[in-house]
Amino acid sequence: MIVRLQEFLVFAGALVACLVLLHYAWRVWNGKAATTNMASWLMWFVMDVVIMINTIIVKEPYLLALGFTIGAGSVFLVHLKKGTWKWTGVETFSVAAATTAFLAGQVFGGNFGIVIGTTAMVLAGMPALLDLHKRPERTALPVFAYSSVAGFLTLLGTLPWSLGASLFPTTSFIWNALVVWLIRPRRVN
C-alpha cells in the first residue's frame, strides 16, 4: 500500500509539473502571458532531458523530469512562434553544463550527472532569481508555486531517499518555493 502511495505521489508531482507549464504555454500562445526568451526555454528543456536521462540510468523515478521536459518543450515550441531569440552567457553556461552532466552520467554514472545537472540548473537560474527579486513578476507566481508543489510531491514519493531519486525533486521544491517567497505580494505599511 505504501508503494502505491509513493507511485501516486511521484505521478502526481510529474503531472503537476507538466500541466503548469502546458498552461503557461497556452497563456503565452493566447497572449495572456508575456513571451520570454526562447533560448532560455530551449536551455531548460535540454537540462530537463539530461536530468531525466541520468535519473533513468540510476533506475530512480524519472517522471518529474519527464513532466518538466514535456512542459518546457511545449513552452519552447510556443516561443518559436511568439517569442524572441537572445543567446546570452547564461545559455552558453547551461549548454556546457548540460553537456558535462550528460557525459558525466555516461562515464561516471547517473548520480554524477544528476548532481552536475541539478547544480547547473540552480546556477543557470540565478540571474532570473535576482531579476525576479528586483522586479517581481506576480503573474509567474502560480508557475513557481505549482512547480514547488510538484517537487514536494515527488520528494515524498521517493522515500527512502537516495541521491538519484531525491536531489532533483528537493532542489525543485526549495528553488521554486524561494522564488515564490521573493515575488509574493507584500503588504505596504
Short mmCIF file of C-alpha atoms in Angstrom, two decimals:
data_model
loop_
_atom_site.label_atom_id
_atom_site.label_comp_id
_atom_site.label_asym_id
_atom_site.label_seq_id
_atom_site.Cartn_x
_atom_site.Cartn_y
_atom_site.Cartn_z
CA MET A 1 0.00 0.00 0.00
CA ILE A 2 2.87 2.41 0.82
CA VAL A 3 4.46 1.64 -2.56
CA ARG A 4 1.25 2.53 -4.38
CA LEU A 5 1.00 5.81 -2.45
CA GLN A 6 4.60 6.63 -3.35
CA GLU A 7 3.97 5.82 -7.01
CA PHE A 8 0.88 8.03 -6.92
CA LEU A 9 2.84 10.93 -5.37
CA VAL A 10 5.59 10.64 -8.00
CA PHE A 11 2.98 10.54 -10.78
CA ALA A 12 1.06 13.47 -9.23
CA GLY A 13 4.24 15.54 -8.99
CA ALA A 14 5.04 14.89 -12.65
CA LEU A 15 1.50 15.68 -13.71
CA VAL A 16 1.51 18.98 -11.80
CA ALA A 17 4.89 19.94 -13.33
CA CYS A 18 3.71 19.14 -16.83
CA LEU A 19 0.28 20.76 -16.53
CA VAL A 20 1.53 24.02 -15.01
CA LEU A 21 3.98 24.51 -17.88
CA LEU A 22 1.41 23.45 -20.50
CA HIS A 23 -0.96 26.01 -19.00
CA TYR A 24 1.76 28.66 -19.14
CA ALA A 25 2.47 27.75 -22.79
CA TRP A 26 -1.25 28.09 -23.54
CA ARG A 27 -1.35 31.51 -21.86
CA VAL A 28 1.66 32.67 -23.89
CA TRP A 29 0.04 31.35 -27.08
CA ASN A 30 -3.17 33.28 -26.35
CA GLY A 31 -1.34 36.48 -25.39
CA LYS A 32 -2.35 36.27 -21.73
CA ALA A 33 1.23 35.85 -20.53
CA ALA A 34 4.25 37.75 -21.75
CA THR A 35 6.70 35.99 -24.01
CA THR A 36 10.22 35.47 -22.78
CA ASN A 37 13.49 34.36 -24.32
CA MET A 38 13.06 31.19 -26.39
CA ALA A 39 16.77 30.38 -25.98
CA SER A 40 16.21 30.18 -22.21
CA TRP A 41 13.33 27.75 -22.69
CA LEU A 42 15.48 25.64 -25.02
CA MET A 43 18.11 25.60 -22.28
CA TRP A 44 15.59 24.47 -19.62
CA PHE A 45 14.29 21.77 -21.97
CA VAL A 46 17.80 20.42 -22.62
CA MET A 47 18.71 20.46 -18.93
CA ASP A 48 15.47 18.64 -18.02
CA VAL A 49 16.23 15.99 -20.66
CA VAL A 50 19.71 15.48 -19.21
CA ILE A 51 18.34 15.13 -15.66
CA MET A 52 15.73 12.68 -16.94
CA ILE A 53 18.31 10.55 -18.78
CA ASN A 54 20.58 10.40 -15.74
CA THR A 55 17.66 9.54 -13.47
CA ILE A 56 16.73 6.68 -15.80
CA ILE A 57 20.37 5.50 -15.73
CA VAL A 58 20.27 5.16 -11.93
CA LYS A 59 16.86 3.45 -12.14
CA GLU A 60 15.08 6.01 -9.99
CA PRO A 61 11.70 7.69 -10.58
CA TYR A 62 12.16 9.99 -13.58
CA LEU A 63 8.60 11.24 -14.03
CA LEU A 64 9.20 14.69 -12.50
CA ALA A 65 11.97 15.33 -15.01
CA LEU A 66 9.71 13.97 -17.77
CA GLY A 67 6.91 16.32 -16.70
CA PHE A 68 9.24 19.31 -16.74
CA THR A 69 10.71 18.15 -20.08
CA ILE A 70 7.30 17.96 -21.76
CA GLY A 71 6.28 21.28 -20.22
CA ALA A 72 9.47 23.17 -21.05
CA GLY A 73 9.46 21.70 -24.54
CA SER A 74 5.90 22.95 -25.05
CA VAL A 75 6.79 26.43 -23.80
CA PHE A 76 9.80 26.45 -26.13
CA LEU A 77 7.64 25.44 -29.12
CA VAL A 78 5.17 28.24 -28.38
CA HIS A 79 8.07 30.68 -28.12
CA LEU A 80 9.27 29.58 -31.58
CA LYS A 81 6.14 31.28 -32.90
CA LYS A 82 5.67 34.05 -30.35
CA GLY A 83 8.99 34.69 -28.62
CA THR A 84 12.34 36.25 -29.31
CA TRP A 85 15.78 34.68 -29.51
CA LYS A 86 18.51 36.03 -27.28
CA TRP A 87 21.58 33.92 -26.61
CA THR A 88 23.48 35.06 -23.53
CA GLY A 89 26.25 33.76 -21.31
CA VAL A 90 23.59 32.00 -19.21
CA GLU A 91 22.53 29.86 -22.16
CA THR A 92 26.16 29.15 -23.08
CA PHE A 93 26.90 28.10 -19.50
CA SER A 94 23.75 25.95 -19.43
CA VAL A 95 24.56 24.09 -22.63
CA ALA A 96 28.12 23.47 -21.45
CA ALA A 97 26.85 22.28 -18.06
CA ALA A 98 24.16 20.07 -19.64
CA THR A 99 26.79 18.52 -21.91
CA THR A 100 29.08 17.97 -18.93
CA ALA A 101 26.24 16.44 -16.90
CA PHE A 102 25.28 14.13 -19.76
CA LEU A 103 28.87 12.98 -20.31
CA ALA A 104 29.46 12.58 -16.55
CA GLY A 105 26.37 10.41 -16.35
CA GLN A 106 27.63 8.24 -19.19
CA VAL A 107 31.20 7.93 -17.91
CA PHE A 108 30.89 8.04 -14.11
CA GLY A 109 27.26 7.06 -13.58
CA GLY A 110 23.91 8.77 -13.45
CA ASN A 111 24.32 10.15 -9.93
CA PHE A 112 27.23 12.32 -11.09
CA GLY A 113 25.11 13.53 -13.99
CA ILE A 114 22.22 14.34 -11.66
CA VAL A 115 24.44 16.31 -9.27
CA ILE A 116 26.12 18.27 -12.08
CA GLY A 117 22.84 18.83 -13.96
CA THR A 118 20.92 19.94 -10.87
CA THR A 119 23.74 22.25 -9.79
CA ALA A 120 23.84 23.71 -13.30
CA MET A 121 20.10 24.36 -13.18
CA VAL A 122 20.45 26.27 -9.91
CA LEU A 123 23.37 28.33 -11.21
CA ALA A 124 21.66 29.00 -14.54
CA GLY A 125 18.56 30.16 -12.70
CA MET A 126 20.42 32.68 -10.52
CA PRO A 127 20.16 35.61 -12.99
CA ALA A 128 16.39 35.05 -13.25
CA LEU A 129 16.11 34.76 -9.48
CA LEU A 130 17.96 38.04 -8.96
CA ASP A 131 15.88 39.72 -11.66
CA LEU A 132 12.64 38.50 -10.09
CA HIS A 133 13.83 39.77 -6.73
CA LYS A 134 14.43 43.25 -8.19
CA ARG A 135 11.34 43.26 -10.42
CA PRO A 136 8.79 40.74 -9.13
CA GLU A 137 6.62 39.26 -11.87
CA ARG A 138 3.45 38.38 -9.98
CA THR A 139 1.86 36.61 -12.95
CA ALA A 140 4.64 34.00 -12.73
CA LEU A 141 3.73 33.17 -9.12
CA PRO A 142 1.46 30.19 -9.96
CA VAL A 143 4.09 28.61 -12.22
CA PHE A 144 6.69 28.67 -9.46
CA ALA A 145 4.20 27.70 -6.73
CA TYR A 146 2.92 24.65 -8.58
CA SER A 147 6.46 23.69 -9.62
CA SER A 148 7.38 23.73 -5.93
CA VAL A 149 4.38 21.52 -5.13
CA ALA A 150 5.45 19.14 -7.92
CA GLY A 151 8.91 18.83 -6.40
CA PHE A 152 7.48 18.30 -2.92
CA LEU A 153 5.05 15.58 -4.05
CA THR A 154 7.82 13.77 -5.91
CA LEU A 155 10.16 14.09 -2.94
CA LEU A 156 7.56 12.45 -0.69
CA GLY A 157 7.12 9.72 -3.28
CA THR A 158 10.81 8.85 -3.42
CA LEU A 159 11.17 7.72 0.20
CA PRO A 160 13.55 6.25 1.31
CA TRP A 161 15.62 8.99 -0.23
CA SER A 162 18.68 8.37 -2.34
CA LEU A 163 20.81 10.89 -4.20
CA GLY A 164 19.48 9.90 -7.61
CA ALA A 165 15.87 9.90 -6.51
CA SER A 166 15.70 12.94 -4.26
CA LEU A 167 18.21 15.62 -5.33
CA PHE A 168 16.24 16.96 -8.30
CA PRO A 169 12.82 17.00 -6.54
CA THR A 170 14.34 18.54 -3.40
CA THR A 171 16.03 21.25 -5.44
CA SER A 172 12.86 21.87 -7.44
CA PHE A 173 10.82 22.18 -4.25
CA ILE A 174 13.23 24.54 -2.48
CA TRP A 175 14.21 26.63 -5.52
CA ASN A 176 10.63 27.27 -6.63
CA ALA A 177 9.48 27.94 -3.05
CA LEU A 178 12.27 30.53 -2.75
CA VAL A 179 11.10 32.23 -5.95
CA VAL A 180 7.52 32.27 -4.66
CA TRP A 181 8.71 33.86 -1.43
CA LEU A 182 10.66 36.52 -3.37
CA ILE A 183 7.83 37.50 -5.72
CA ARG A 184 4.92 37.13 -3.30
CA PRO A 185 2.69 40.17 -2.83
CA ARG A 186 3.87 42.19 0.14
CA ARG A 187 1.88 44.38 2.47
CA VAL A 188 2.62 48.05 2.20
CA ASN A 189 2.57 49.77 5.59
#
